[in-house]
Amino acid sequence: QVVPCSWRSPGPYQLAHDRLVAGAASGLIAAGAALGVAELIAAFFPSVQSPVLSVGNVVVDNVPSWAKDFAIRTFGENDKTALIIGTTIFLFLFAAVIGVITTKRRIAAPIGAALFGLVGAASALTRVGAGPLAVVPSIVGGIVAWLVMDLLLWPPQAADKVSESTDRRRFLVGSSLVVAGAAAAGGLGRVLSGVFKVSTNRDDIALPAPADPAVTLPSGVDPDIEGLTPFITPVDKFYRVDTALEVPRVNGDDWELKVQGMVDEERSYSLADLLDRKLVERTITLVCVSNQVGGTYASTAKWLGVPLAEILDEAGVQDGADQLLSRSVDNFTAGTPIETIYDGRDALLVVGMNGEPLPIERGFPARLIVPGLYGFVSATKWLAELNVTTFADEQAYWRKRDWAEQAPIKTFSRIDRPGGLGDKVEAGMVAVAGVAWDPHVGIDKVELKIDDGKWVQADLAPVPSADTWVQWSYGWKAVPGSHNIVVRATNADGETQTSDRVMPIPDGATGWQKIVVNVT
Ligand SMILES: Nc1nc2c(c(=O)[nH]1)N[C@H]1C(S)=C(S)[C@@H](COP(=O)(O)O)O[C@H]1N2
Ligand SMILES: [Mo]
């Protein structure tokens, strides 16, 4: 008789429904097994990535042009998890389809598995420093996927040969074993990768005191206003934007920074070389070009490092060079105008942040910070090379993806409080407050326009230098009702932030932020 939902009864996949369930389930199980095994193998080789990670990385580096604006924003902060989950779901769907086809055509399993293996292997090979071993996790994963599907689905036995229950038991036992094995392999892989992957020696590093310390913050910085952004951003609150799906873990003992290209003499520096030098500390605000109007992709820290001009001078920059193309260990590049390294601003080769060795997510052991330039043209983390070259000869990572070549930070102001519609504001004196920036130029004035009123000037807290943002505040006598507040800043050159709304791509968003506040 035919029992709905039963496994192959009375003949092989008597019901189309049986075939779908059995095929899809086997495909999913096979994909899980492949990933678990690949993860386990990848754990043994420091430079080898699991297939999902390497495919995800290829996606990051190759998103189509129309998605670029989305991409720089998206790959910015937390959405790496989304990308990895997306890649995994895609893989599982693909495996389910292959499983269903395999119930009819045995050959589908090896073909599908080979495709999986090839895409994974090809992706792994494109990663920096990938040796031939990089293909091993994907290929073994592919073979495992094929064997699991074949084992679970072939031969499709007919009910007159094997009883329904035996057949079903075979499937359930087989698939449970595979699932358990895959989970164990994957879990073990995760644990082992912590053991085998390069460990950083960040914890052993003792930062020297700066020979030239940062200016003490003037009193009046950080006025006592709830909800106002703190002047110095703690490391764990500092915005994070990079293309790295897996944070590069560099060991400072083996690390070497190469200075090369259009120089009189190539140089190389170890971390110890840098820590032995006279270090300067500066408070500088870093901003991401993908920051939107009202956005929070800007933060301020105390950076400890070596003036970049000193390093370039030791190699000797040749005539005609106009670009410093810095490259990270994971092949991100930024193109910084050499002019901005020599015009007297504090362009730094950074080894410390807020009094600690550079945190791993911030580019341990060394990164660049150049006041006044967006991060994508200046702030390379996990630095590996400084290439002296020209803009005509070489294009940096985001330049190749339609972003600008020259990208000074634009004048910008943001309202931190009130927080807009969701915020409960009671009538009376209300502190309106926020931050404004034009790093390296400085902010002279922040103004607010409330409803149809005239522009009124906000109070500015003091700043240690023109390289940081400024905290502003305004005492507003709020009356009940719905109100609009618009903010704009004027920089130290007397230029007022433009009201023209443009998107971040190619060289930074502009426009005034406007919030709506409901006062009760
Ligand atoms: N290696 C590497 N460095 C990088 C990036 C990257 O993707 N990879 N992104 C840059 C960008 S776009 C910005 S805005 C800053 C952000 O630095 P943070 O994450 O410390 O805030 O890092 C820059 N340095
Ligand atoms: Mo950025």
CSV table of N, CA, C and O in Angstrom, one decimal, residues 280-361:
chain,number,residue,atom,x,y,z
A,280,VAL,N,55.5,58.9,17.8
A,280,VAL,CA,54.6,60.0,18.1
A,280,VAL,C,53.2,59.5,18.3
A,280,VAL,O,52.8,58.4,17.8
A,281,GLU,N,52.4,60.2,19.1
A,281,GLU,CA,51.0,59.9,19.4
A,281,GLU,C,50.2,61.0,19.0
A,281,GLU,O,50.5,62.2,19.3
A,282,ARG,N,49.1,60.8,18.2
A,282,ARG,CA,48.2,61.8,17.7
A,282,ARG,C,46.8,61.4,17.8
A,282,ARG,O,46.5,60.2,17.6
A,283,THR,N,45.9,62.4,18.1
A,283,THR,CA,44.5,62.1,18.2
A,283,THR,C,43.9,62.5,16.8
A,283,THR,O,44.0,63.6,16.4
A,284,ILE,N,43.3,61.5,16.1
A,284,ILE,CA,42.9,61.7,14.7
A,284,ILE,C,41.5,61.0,14.5
A,284,ILE,O,41.3,59.9,15.0
A,285,THR,N,40.6,61.7,13.8
A,285,THR,CA,39.4,61.1,13.5
A,285,THR,C,39.5,60.4,12.1
A,285,THR,O,40.0,61.0,11.1
A,286,LEU,N,39.0,59.2,12.1
A,286,LEU,CA,39.0,58.4,10.8
A,286,LEU,C,37.6,58.3,10.3
A,286,LEU,O,36.7,58.1,11.1
A,287,VAL,N,37.4,58.4,9.0
A,287,VAL,CA,36.0,58.4,8.5
A,287,VAL,C,36.0,57.5,7.3
A,287,VAL,O,37.0,57.4,6.5
A,288,CYS,N,34.9,56.8,7.1
A,288,CYS,CA,34.7,55.9,5.9
A,288,CYS,C,33.9,56.6,4.8
A,288,CYS,O,32.9,57.3,5.1
A,289,VAL,N,34.4,56.5,3.6
A,289,VAL,CA,33.7,57.1,2.5
A,289,VAL,C,32.3,56.6,2.3
A,289,VAL,O,31.4,57.3,1.8
A,290,SER,N,32.0,55.4,2.9
A,290,SER,CA,30.6,54.9,2.7
A,290,SER,C,29.7,55.4,3.8
A,290,SER,O,28.5,55.0,3.8
A,291,ASN,N,30.2,56.3,4.6
A,291,ASN,CA,29.3,56.9,5.6
A,291,ASN,C,28.2,57.7,5.0
A,291,ASN,O,28.4,58.5,4.1
A,292,GLN,N,26.9,57.5,5.4
A,292,GLN,CA,25.8,58.2,4.8
A,292,GLN,C,25.5,59.4,5.7
A,292,GLN,O,25.9,59.5,6.8
A,293,VAL,N,24.6,60.2,5.2
A,293,VAL,CA,24.1,61.4,5.9
A,293,VAL,C,23.5,60.8,7.2
A,293,VAL,O,22.7,59.9,7.2
A,294,GLY,N,23.9,61.3,8.4
A,294,GLY,CA,23.4,60.8,9.7
A,294,GLY,C,24.2,59.6,10.1
A,294,GLY,O,23.8,59.0,11.2
A,295,GLY,N,25.1,59.1,9.3
A,295,GLY,CA,25.8,57.8,9.6
A,295,GLY,C,26.9,57.8,10.7
A,295,GLY,O,27.3,58.9,11.1
A,296,THR,N,27.3,56.6,11.1
A,296,THR,CA,28.2,56.5,12.2
A,296,THR,C,29.5,55.9,11.8
A,296,THR,O,30.2,55.3,12.7
A,297,TYR,N,29.9,55.9,10.5
A,297,TYR,CA,31.2,55.4,10.1
A,297,TYR,C,32.3,56.4,10.3
A,297,TYR,O,33.0,56.7,9.3
A,298,ALA,N,32.4,56.9,11.5
A,298,ALA,CA,33.5,57.8,11.8
A,298,ALA,C,33.8,57.6,13.3
A,298,ALA,O,32.9,57.3,14.1
A,299,SER,N,35.1,57.6,13.7
A,299,SER,CA,35.5,57.4,15.0
A,299,SER,C,36.8,58.1,15.3
A,299,SER,O,37.5,58.5,14.3
A,300,THR,N,37.2,58.3,16.5
A,300,THR,CA,38.4,59.0,16.9
A,300,THR,C,39.2,58.2,17.9
A,300,THR,O,38.6,57.6,18.8
A,301,ALA,N,40.5,58.1,17.6
A,301,ALA,CA,41.4,57.4,18.5
A,301,ALA,C,42.7,58.1,18.7
A,301,ALA,O,43.0,59.0,17.9
A,302,LYS,N,43.5,57.7,19.7
A,302,LYS,CA,44.8,58.2,19.8
A,302,LYS,C,45.7,57.1,19.1
A,302,LYS,O,45.7,55.9,19.5
A,303,TRP,N,46.4,57.5,18.1
A,303,TRP,CA,47.2,56.6,17.3
A,303,TRP,C,48.7,56.8,17.7
A,303,TRP,O,49.2,58.0,17.7
A,304,LEU,N,49.4,55.7,17.9
A,304,LEU,CA,50.8,55.8,18.2
A,304,LEU,C,51.6,55.2,17.0
A,304,LEU,O,51.3,54.1,16.5
A,305,GLY,N,52.6,55.9,16.5
A,305,GLY,CA,53.3,55.4,15.3
A,305,GLY,C,54.5,56.2,14.9
A,305,GLY,O,55.0,57.1,15.6
A,306,VAL,N,55.0,55.9,13.7
A,306,VAL,CA,56.1,56.5,13.1
A,306,VAL,C,55.6,57.5,12.0
A,306,VAL,O,54.8,57.0,11.2
A,307,PRO,N,56.1,58.7,11.9
A,307,PRO,CA,55.7,59.5,10.8
A,307,PRO,C,56.1,58.9,9.5
A,307,PRO,O,57.2,58.4,9.3
A,308,LEU,N,55.1,58.8,8.6
A,308,LEU,CA,55.3,58.1,7.3
A,308,LEU,C,56.4,58.7,6.5
A,308,LEU,O,57.2,58.0,5.8
A,309,ALA,N,56.5,60.0,6.6
A,309,ALA,CA,57.6,60.7,5.8
A,309,ALA,C,59.0,60.2,6.2
A,309,ALA,O,59.8,60.1,5.3
A,310,GLU,N,59.2,59.9,7.5
A,310,GLU,CA,60.5,59.4,7.9
A,310,GLU,C,60.8,58.1,7.2
A,310,GLU,O,61.9,57.9,6.7
A,311,ILE,N,59.8,57.3,7.2
A,311,ILE,CA,60.0,55.9,6.5
A,311,ILE,C,60.3,56.1,5.0
A,311,ILE,O,61.2,55.5,4.5
A,312,LEU,N,59.5,56.9,4.4
A,312,LEU,CA,59.7,57.1,2.9
A,312,LEU,C,61.1,57.8,2.7
A,312,LEU,O,61.7,57.4,1.7
A,313,ASP,N,61.5,58.7,3.5
A,313,ASP,CA,62.8,59.3,3.3
A,313,ASP,C,63.9,58.4,3.5
A,313,ASP,O,64.9,58.5,2.8
A,314,GLU,N,63.8,57.4,4.3
A,314,GLU,CA,64.8,56.4,4.5
A,314,GLU,C,65.0,55.6,3.2
A,314,GLU,O,66.1,55.2,2.9
A,315,ALA,N,64.0,55.4,2.5
A,315,ALA,CA,64.1,54.6,1.2
A,315,ALA,C,64.5,55.6,0.1
A,315,ALA,O,65.1,55.3,-0.9
A,316,GLY,N,64.0,56.9,0.2
A,316,GLY,CA,64.3,57.9,-0.8
A,316,GLY,C,63.3,57.8,-2.0
A,316,GLY,O,63.4,57.0,-2.9
A,317,VAL,N,62.3,58.7,-1.9
A,317,VAL,CA,61.3,58.7,-3.0
A,317,VAL,C,61.8,59.3,-4.2
A,317,VAL,O,62.4,60.4,-4.2
A,318,GLN,N,61.7,58.7,-5.3
A,318,GLN,CA,62.2,59.2,-6.6
A,318,GLN,C,61.3,60.2,-7.2
A,318,GLN,O,60.1,60.2,-7.0
A,319,ASP,N,61.9,61.0,-8.1
A,319,ASP,CA,61.1,62.1,-8.8
A,319,ASP,C,60.0,61.4,-9.6
A,319,ASP,O,60.2,60.3,-10.2
A,320,GLY,N,58.8,62.0,-9.7
A,320,GLY,CA,57.8,61.5,-10.5
A,320,GLY,C,56.8,60.7,-9.8
A,320,GLY,O,55.6,60.5,-10.3
A,321,ALA,N,57.2,60.1,-8.6
A,321,ALA,CA,56.2,59.3,-7.9
A,321,ALA,C,55.1,60.2,-7.3
A,321,ALA,O,55.5,61.2,-6.7
A,322,ASP,N,53.9,59.8,-7.4
A,322,ASP,CA,52.8,60.6,-6.7
A,322,ASP,C,51.9,59.8,-5.9
A,322,ASP,O,51.0,60.3,-5.3
A,323,GLN,N,52.1,58.5,-5.9
A,323,GLN,CA,51.1,57.6,-5.1
A,323,GLN,C,51.9,56.7,-4.2
A,323,GLN,O,52.8,56.0,-4.6
A,324,LEU,N,51.4,56.6,-3.0
A,324,LEU,CA,51.9,55.5,-2.1
A,324,LEU,C,50.8,54.5,-2.1
A,324,LEU,O,49.7,54.7,-1.5
A,325,LEU,N,51.1,53.3,-2.7
A,325,LEU,CA,50.1,52.3,-2.8
A,325,LEU,C,50.5,51.3,-1.7
A,325,LEU,O,51.4,50.5,-1.7
A,326,SER,N,49.7,51.3,-0.6
A,326,SER,CA,49.9,50.4,0.5
A,326,SER,C,49.1,49.2,0.3
A,326,SER,O,48.0,49.2,-0.1
A,327,ARG,N,49.8,48.0,0.7
A,327,ARG,CA,49.1,46.7,0.4
A,327,ARG,C,49.1,46.0,1.8
A,327,ARG,O,50.0,46.0,2.5
A,328,SER,N,47.9,45.3,2.0
A,328,SER,CA,47.8,44.5,3.2
A,328,SER,C,48.2,43.1,3.0
A,328,SER,O,48.3,42.7,1.8
A,329,VAL,N,48.3,42.3,4.0
A,329,VAL,CA,48.6,40.9,3.9
A,329,VAL,C,47.5,40.2,3.1
A,329,VAL,O,47.8,39.2,2.4
A,330,ASP,N,46.3,40.7,3.1
A,330,ASP,CA,45.2,40.0,2.4
A,330,ASP,C,44.9,40.8,1.1
A,330,ASP,O,43.8,40.6,0.5
A,331,ASN,N,45.9,41.5,0.6
A,331,ASN,CA,45.8,42.1,-0.8
A,331,ASN,C,44.8,43.2,-1.0
A,331,ASN,O,44.4,43.5,-2.1
A,332,PHE,N,44.4,43.9,0.1
A,332,PHE,CA,43.7,45.1,0.0
A,332,PHE,C,44.7,46.2,-0.4
A,332,PHE,O,45.9,46.0,0.1
A,333,THR,N,44.4,47.2,-1.2
A,333,THR,CA,45.3,48.2,-1.4
A,333,THR,C,44.6,49.6,-1.3
A,333,THR,O,43.4,49.7,-1.6
A,334,ALA,N,45.4,50.6,-0.9
A,334,ALA,CA,44.9,52.0,-0.8
A,334,ALA,C,45.9,52.8,-1.5
A,334,ALA,O,47.1,52.6,-1.4
A,335,GLY,N,45.5,53.8,-2.2
A,335,GLY,CA,46.4,54.7,-2.9
A,335,GLY,C,46.4,56.1,-2.3
A,335,GLY,O,45.4,56.8,-2.4
A,336,THR,N,47.4,56.5,-1.6
A,336,THR,CA,47.5,57.8,-0.9
A,336,THR,C,48.4,58.7,-1.7
A,336,THR,O,49.5,58.4,-2.1
A,337,PRO,N,47.9,60.0,-1.9
A,337,PRO,CA,48.8,61.0,-2.6
A,337,PRO,C,50.1,61.2,-1.7
A,337,PRO,O,50.0,61.5,-0.5
A,338,ILE,N,51.2,61.0,-2.4
A,338,ILE,CA,52.5,61.2,-1.6
A,338,ILE,C,52.6,62.6,-1.0
A,338,ILE,O,53.1,62.9,0.1
A,339,GLU,N,52.0,63.6,-1.8
A,339,GLU,CA,51.9,64.9,-1.3
A,339,GLU,C,51.3,65.0,0.1
A,339,GLU,O,51.8,65.8,0.9
A,340,THR,N,50.3,64.2,0.4
A,340,THR,CA,49.7,64.3,1.8
A,340,THR,C,50.6,63.8,2.8
A,340,THR,O,50.3,63.9,4.0
A,341,ILE,N,51.6,63.1,2.4
A,341,ILE,CA,52.5,62.5,3.5
A,341,ILE,C,53.6,63.5,3.8
A,341,ILE,O,54.2,63.5,4.8
A,342,TYR,N,53.8,64.4,2.8
A,342,TYR,CA,54.9,65.4,3.0
A,342,TYR,C,54.4,66.9,3.3
A,342,TYR,O,55.2,67.8,3.4
A,343,ASP,N,53.1,67.1,3.3
A,343,ASP,CA,52.6,68.4,3.5
A,343,ASP,C,52.6,68.9,5.0
A,343,ASP,O,52.0,69.9,5.3
A,344,GLY,N,53.2,68.1,5.8
A,344,GLY,CA,53.2,68.5,7.2
A,344,GLY,C,52.2,67.9,8.1
A,344,GLY,O,52.3,68.0,9.4
A,345,ARG,N,51.2,67.2,7.6
A,345,ARG,CA,50.2,66.6,8.4
A,345,ARG,C,50.7,65.3,9.0
A,345,ARG,O,51.7,64.8,8.6
A,346,ASP,N,50.1,64.8,10.1
A,346,ASP,CA,50.6,63.7,10.8
A,346,ASP,C,50.2,62.4,10.2
A,346,ASP,O,49.4,61.6,10.7
A,347,ALA,N,50.7,62.1,9.0
A,347,ALA,CA,50.5,60.8,8.3
A,347,ALA,C,51.3,59.8,9.0
A,347,ALA,O,52.5,59.9,9.1
A,348,LEU,N,50.7,58.7,9.6
A,348,LEU,CA,51.4,57.8,10.5
A,348,LEU,C,51.4,56.4,10.0
A,348,LEU,O,50.4,55.9,9.5
A,349,LEU,N,52.5,55.7,10.3
A,349,LEU,CA,52.6,54.3,10.3
A,349,LEU,C,52.3,53.8,11.7
A,349,LEU,O,53.1,54.0,12.6
A,350,VAL,N,51.1,53.3,11.9
A,350,VAL,CA,50.6,53.2,13.3
A,350,VAL,C,50.8,51.8,13.9
A,350,VAL,O,50.6,50.8,13.2
A,351,VAL,N,51.3,51.7,15.1
A,351,VAL,CA,51.4,50.4,15.8
A,351,VAL,C,50.6,50.4,17.1
A,351,VAL,O,50.5,49.3,17.7
A,352,GLY,N,50.1,51.5,17.5
A,352,GLY,CA,49.3,51.5,18.8
A,352,GLY,C,48.0,52.3,18.7
A,352,GLY,O,47.9,53.3,17.9
A,353,MET,N,47.0,51.9,19.4
A,353,MET,CA,45.7,52.6,19.3
A,353,MET,C,45.2,52.7,20.8
A,353,MET,O,45.1,51.7,21.5
A,354,ASN,N,44.8,53.9,21.2
A,354,ASN,CA,44.3,54.2,22.5
A,354,ASN,C,45.1,53.5,23.6
A,354,ASN,O,44.6,53.0,24.5
A,355,GLY,N,46.5,53.6,23.4
A,355,GLY,CA,47.3,53.0,24.5
A,355,GLY,C,47.6,51.5,24.5
A,355,GLY,O,48.3,51.0,25.3
A,356,GLU,N,47.0,50.8,23.5
A,356,GLU,CA,47.3,49.4,23.4
A,356,GLU,C,48.0,49.1,22.1
A,356,GLU,O,47.9,49.9,21.1
A,357,PRO,N,48.7,47.9,22.0
A,357,PRO,CA,49.1,47.6,20.6
A,357,PRO,C,47.9,47.5,19.7
A,357,PRO,O,46.8,47.3,20.2
A,358,LEU,N,48.1,47.8,18.4
A,358,LEU,CA,47.0,47.8,17.5
A,358,LEU,C,46.2,46.6,17.6
A,358,LEU,O,46.7,45.5,17.5
A,359,PRO,N,44.9,46.7,17.9
A,359,PRO,CA,44.1,45.5,18.0
A,359,PRO,C,44.0,44.7,16.7
A,359,PRO,O,44.2,45.3,15.6
A,360,ILE,N,43.8,43.4,16.8
A,360,ILE,CA,43.9,42.5,15.6
A,360,ILE,C,42.9,43.0,14.5
A,360,ILE,O,43.3,43.1,13.3
A,361,GLU,N,41.7,43.4,14.9
A,361,GLU,CA,40.7,43.8,13.9
A,361,GLU,C,41.1,45.2,13.3
A,361,GLU,O,40.5,45.6,12.3
